[in-house]
Amino acid sequence: MNVLLLGASGRIGRRIAAELLDRDHAVTGVSRSGEVGGVDDPDFTAVAGDATDPDDVARLAADHDAVGSALGPGADADPEVLVDMMDAVVEGLRRASVDRLVWTGGAGGLEVAPGTRLIETADFPDEWRPVAEAAIEAHDDVLSEVDDLAWTYLAPAALIEPGDRTGEYRTAEGELVADEDGESYISMEDFAVAFADVLEDDEGVHEYLGVGY
Ligand SMILES: NC(=O)c1ccc[n+]([C@@H]2O[C@H](COP(=O)([O-])OP(=O)(O)OC[C@H]3O[C@@H](n4cnc5c(N)ncnc54)[C@H](OP(=O)(O)O)[C@@H]3O)[C@@H](O)[C@H]2O)c1
């Protein structure tokens, strides 16, 4: 597959790029600067682009089979930029006639019990709230309304950190995945495995999927 990966320079994006390249896909990795450190592969091309600009997304997405996103607002931007990015990416894919989108989303909108989202729980950290709210808005108000693209909104567990690639993970539609002790965790490497599987196998189309152990 020929994949355009938005956010390839990010912590999760670099690991998704590595996983896709290991599986012999060709990856065009986007960052604002055009620099993507730490990815060295003949099938990888780093390019510059602005994911808030639908024209830029359309230009970059042309001639790709699918678009992946590990976009994040970064430390300095207003988290609401995630909603602008979602709008621009959806519009850019339409203009480029690319049908498949897998988006790295947030766990905050996943249910921990019927009718209760993670963000509504008492222990949800205040410092995560602004980006979690923006990620929910990007899904609920933009992506979930889209039926002309084959999108998947793939959300990590409550905690995602650099770790081991075990190849193991579980997914659940709309639900936070936690282990038998109630811990919700996934390594970035195993999240990348799930991301690549979902992309390759066309799993989870029009679903908000949680990933964890
Ligand atoms: N448990 C959870 O729910 C959870 C936990 C962690 C992360 N996440 C989500 O996962 C996603 C990725 O997280 P991360 O930690 O890997 O993020 P990150 O390291 O901050 O990376 C963000 C990426 O987005 C790119 N980017 C930002 N603005 C851009 C723009 N206007 N145009 C093009 N690229 C742009 C950055 O590229 P440059 O800065 O190089 O241009 C970078 O590649 C985020 O949406 C985050 O909220 C969820």
XYZ file of C-alpha atoms and ligand atoms in Angstrom:
261
model
C 0.000 0.000 0.000
C 1.061 3.575 -0.585
C 0.189 5.423 2.646
C 0.223 9.142 3.444
C 0.910 9.474 7.176
C 0.046 12.822 8.752
C 1.869 13.479 12.032
C 4.698 11.104 11.126
C 7.186 13.132 13.210
C 5.191 12.660 16.419
C 5.751 10.115 19.166
C 3.036 7.760 17.958
C 3.428 8.692 14.272
C 7.079 7.624 14.110
C 6.135 4.196 15.459
C 3.261 3.817 12.988
C 5.650 4.741 10.166
C 8.152 2.105 11.362
C 5.447 -0.578 11.606
C 4.081 0.159 8.110
C 7.585 0.187 6.618
C 8.378 -3.167 8.303
C 5.358 -4.544 6.470
C 6.761 -3.304 3.139
C 4.310 -0.467 2.629
C 5.524 2.794 1.102
C 5.023 5.718 3.481
C 4.958 9.450 2.789
C 5.384 11.079 6.197
C 4.125 14.614 6.775
C 5.277 17.195 9.303
C 5.110 20.977 9.137
C 8.864 21.299 8.658
C 9.228 18.387 6.252
C 11.669 16.793 8.715
C 10.879 13.396 10.236
C 13.682 12.225 12.496
C 14.365 8.620 13.357
C 12.801 7.000 10.288
C 15.371 5.713 7.810
C 14.004 3.475 5.057
C 14.168 3.589 1.246
C 10.356 3.356 1.112
C 9.921 6.436 3.324
C 9.649 9.987 2.018
C 9.370 12.959 4.375
C 7.386 15.950 3.103
C 6.172 19.285 4.475
C 2.476 20.065 4.829
C -0.139 21.786 6.949
C -2.912 19.474 8.126
C -5.241 22.406 8.787
C -5.254 23.270 5.066
C -7.540 21.079 2.901
C -5.686 22.091 -0.272
C -2.415 20.913 1.254
C -3.977 17.637 2.404
C -5.495 17.055 -1.061
C -2.176 17.786 -2.783
C -0.299 15.417 -0.485
C -2.926 12.644 -0.483
C -3.123 12.405 -4.296
C -1.950 9.031 -5.617
C -2.007 7.373 -2.177
C -4.155 4.333 -1.337
C -4.933 5.485 2.183
C -4.279 8.270 4.686
C -3.276 7.687 8.296
C -3.193 10.311 11.010
C -1.230 10.565 14.227
C -1.838 14.301 14.315
C -1.817 16.074 17.644
C -2.058 19.717 18.660
C 1.410 19.698 20.229
C 2.215 21.504 23.462
C 1.772 25.082 22.247
C -1.350 25.076 20.051
C -4.976 25.405 21.164
C -6.219 21.774 21.324
C -9.266 22.885 19.275
C -6.936 22.816 16.250
C -7.663 19.072 16.226
C -11.178 19.876 15.009
C -9.787 22.109 12.232
C -7.423 19.293 11.263
C -10.262 16.783 11.104
C -12.317 19.146 8.908
C -9.355 19.749 6.596
C -8.347 16.098 6.352
C -11.873 14.929 5.519
C -12.204 17.633 2.862
C -8.693 16.943 1.524
C -9.405 13.221 1.099
C -12.604 14.000 -0.783
C -10.776 16.363 -3.146
C -8.008 13.781 -3.729
C -10.527 10.923 -4.153
C -8.829 8.868 -1.439
C -11.375 6.726 0.354
C -9.605 5.269 3.413
C -8.699 7.181 6.610
C -7.408 5.765 9.902
C -7.208 8.459 12.602
C -5.367 8.230 15.923
C -7.925 9.607 18.335
C -8.406 9.952 22.069
C -9.626 7.578 24.754
C -11.756 10.219 26.523
C -14.877 9.474 24.490
C -14.771 5.706 25.076
C -17.286 4.186 27.482
C -16.146 2.692 30.786
C -19.706 1.559 31.534
C -22.902 1.827 29.481
C -23.570 5.553 28.967
C -20.452 6.753 30.844
C -17.457 8.027 28.919
C -13.922 7.972 30.377
C -13.851 11.805 30.381
C -16.914 11.824 32.669
C -15.217 9.782 35.397
C -14.087 11.470 38.608
C -10.421 10.486 38.219
C -10.028 11.905 34.706
C -7.002 14.245 34.945
C -7.806 17.951 34.514
C -4.679 18.505 32.418
C -5.915 16.026 29.794
C -9.396 17.552 29.571
C -8.880 20.240 26.851
C -7.271 17.878 24.335
C -9.712 15.081 25.237
C -12.675 17.414 24.649
C -11.253 18.506 21.280
C -10.649 14.879 20.262
C -14.253 13.995 21.173
C -15.551 16.996 19.198
C -13.459 15.944 16.173
C -15.116 12.525 16.293
C -18.665 13.393 17.352
C -19.224 16.599 15.379
C -17.131 15.914 12.276
C -16.043 12.337 11.575
C -19.126 10.492 12.789
C -21.189 12.546 10.297
C -19.053 11.379 7.354
C -20.443 8.459 5.380
C -18.684 8.897 2.032
C -15.217 7.911 3.354
C -14.162 4.599 4.921
C -12.839 6.070 8.185
C -11.795 4.437 11.450
C -11.219 6.457 14.638
C -8.688 4.367 16.571
C -8.164 5.407 20.183
C -5.344 4.262 22.446
C -5.929 2.972 25.953
C -6.125 5.535 28.784
C -2.335 5.353 29.050
C -0.011 4.998 26.052
C 3.763 5.146 26.381
C 6.865 3.987 24.534
C 7.365 0.285 25.300
C 7.676 -3.160 23.766
C 6.222 -4.464 20.536
C 4.508 -7.677 21.645
C 2.075 -7.882 18.708
C -0.720 -8.413 21.254
C -3.710 -6.109 21.713
C -7.499 -6.131 21.909
C -10.011 -3.734 20.372
C -13.551 -2.852 21.421
C -16.042 -0.660 19.581
C -16.771 2.465 21.612
C -15.341 0.979 24.802
C -12.191 1.534 26.816
C -10.078 -1.632 26.783
C -8.707 -2.526 30.224
C -7.024 -5.637 31.646
C -8.373 -7.848 34.433
C -6.968 -5.432 37.044
C -8.834 -2.528 35.450
C -5.618 -1.013 34.020
C -6.038 0.544 30.574
C -2.657 0.620 28.872
C -1.026 0.048 25.464
C 2.548 0.549 24.321
C 2.995 2.922 21.382
C 4.595 0.026 19.489
C 1.551 -2.235 19.931
C -0.800 0.644 19.127
C 1.129 0.924 15.843
C 0.562 -2.815 15.229
C -3.191 -2.319 15.739
C -3.155 0.745 13.487
C -1.408 -1.155 10.663
C -3.742 -4.181 11.035
C -6.840 -1.971 10.871
C -5.473 -0.188 7.809
C -4.434 -3.371 5.974
C -7.568 -5.380 6.755
C -10.141 -2.573 6.394
C -11.310 -3.285 9.942
C -13.452 -0.930 11.990
C -14.933 1.084 9.129
C -17.185 3.827 10.586
C -16.226 2.764 14.134
C -14.671 4.435 17.195
C -12.377 1.607 18.286
C -10.535 1.420 21.602
C -7.194 -0.423 21.722
C -5.544 -1.932 24.815
C -4.328 -5.189 26.342
N -4.776 7.997 25.795
C -5.061 8.801 24.773
O -6.224 9.022 24.421
C -3.940 9.463 24.022
C -2.663 9.486 24.580
C -1.641 10.052 23.828
C -1.918 10.620 22.575
N -3.186 10.606 22.093
C -3.494 11.248 20.802
O -2.697 10.684 19.788
C -2.329 11.678 18.830
C -0.816 11.657 18.636
O -0.158 11.881 19.877
P 1.432 12.100 19.981
O 1.773 12.137 21.421
O 2.154 11.168 19.074
O 1.544 13.603 19.391
P 2.841 14.478 19.097
O 4.090 13.734 19.466
O 2.601 15.831 19.710
O 2.814 14.609 17.505
C 1.900 15.436 16.851
C 2.149 15.368 15.359
O 1.236 16.244 14.703
C 1.982 17.031 13.781
N 1.309 18.312 13.546
C 0.846 19.194 14.467
N 0.260 20.235 13.858
C 0.342 20.005 12.518
C -0.099 20.694 11.362
N -0.779 21.868 11.419
N 0.170 20.161 10.148
C 0.844 18.974 10.040
N 1.272 18.272 11.093
C 1.035 18.784 12.318
C 3.332 17.203 14.430
O 4.282 17.531 13.432
P 5.355 18.744 13.559
O 5.175 19.361 14.927
O 6.686 18.048 13.370
O 4.989 19.626 12.438
C 3.558 15.789 14.947
O 4.000 14.939 13.917
C -2.853 13.005 19.381
O -4.054 13.350 18.735
C -3.090 12.710 20.839
O -4.112 13.507 21.386
C -4.206 10.043 22.779
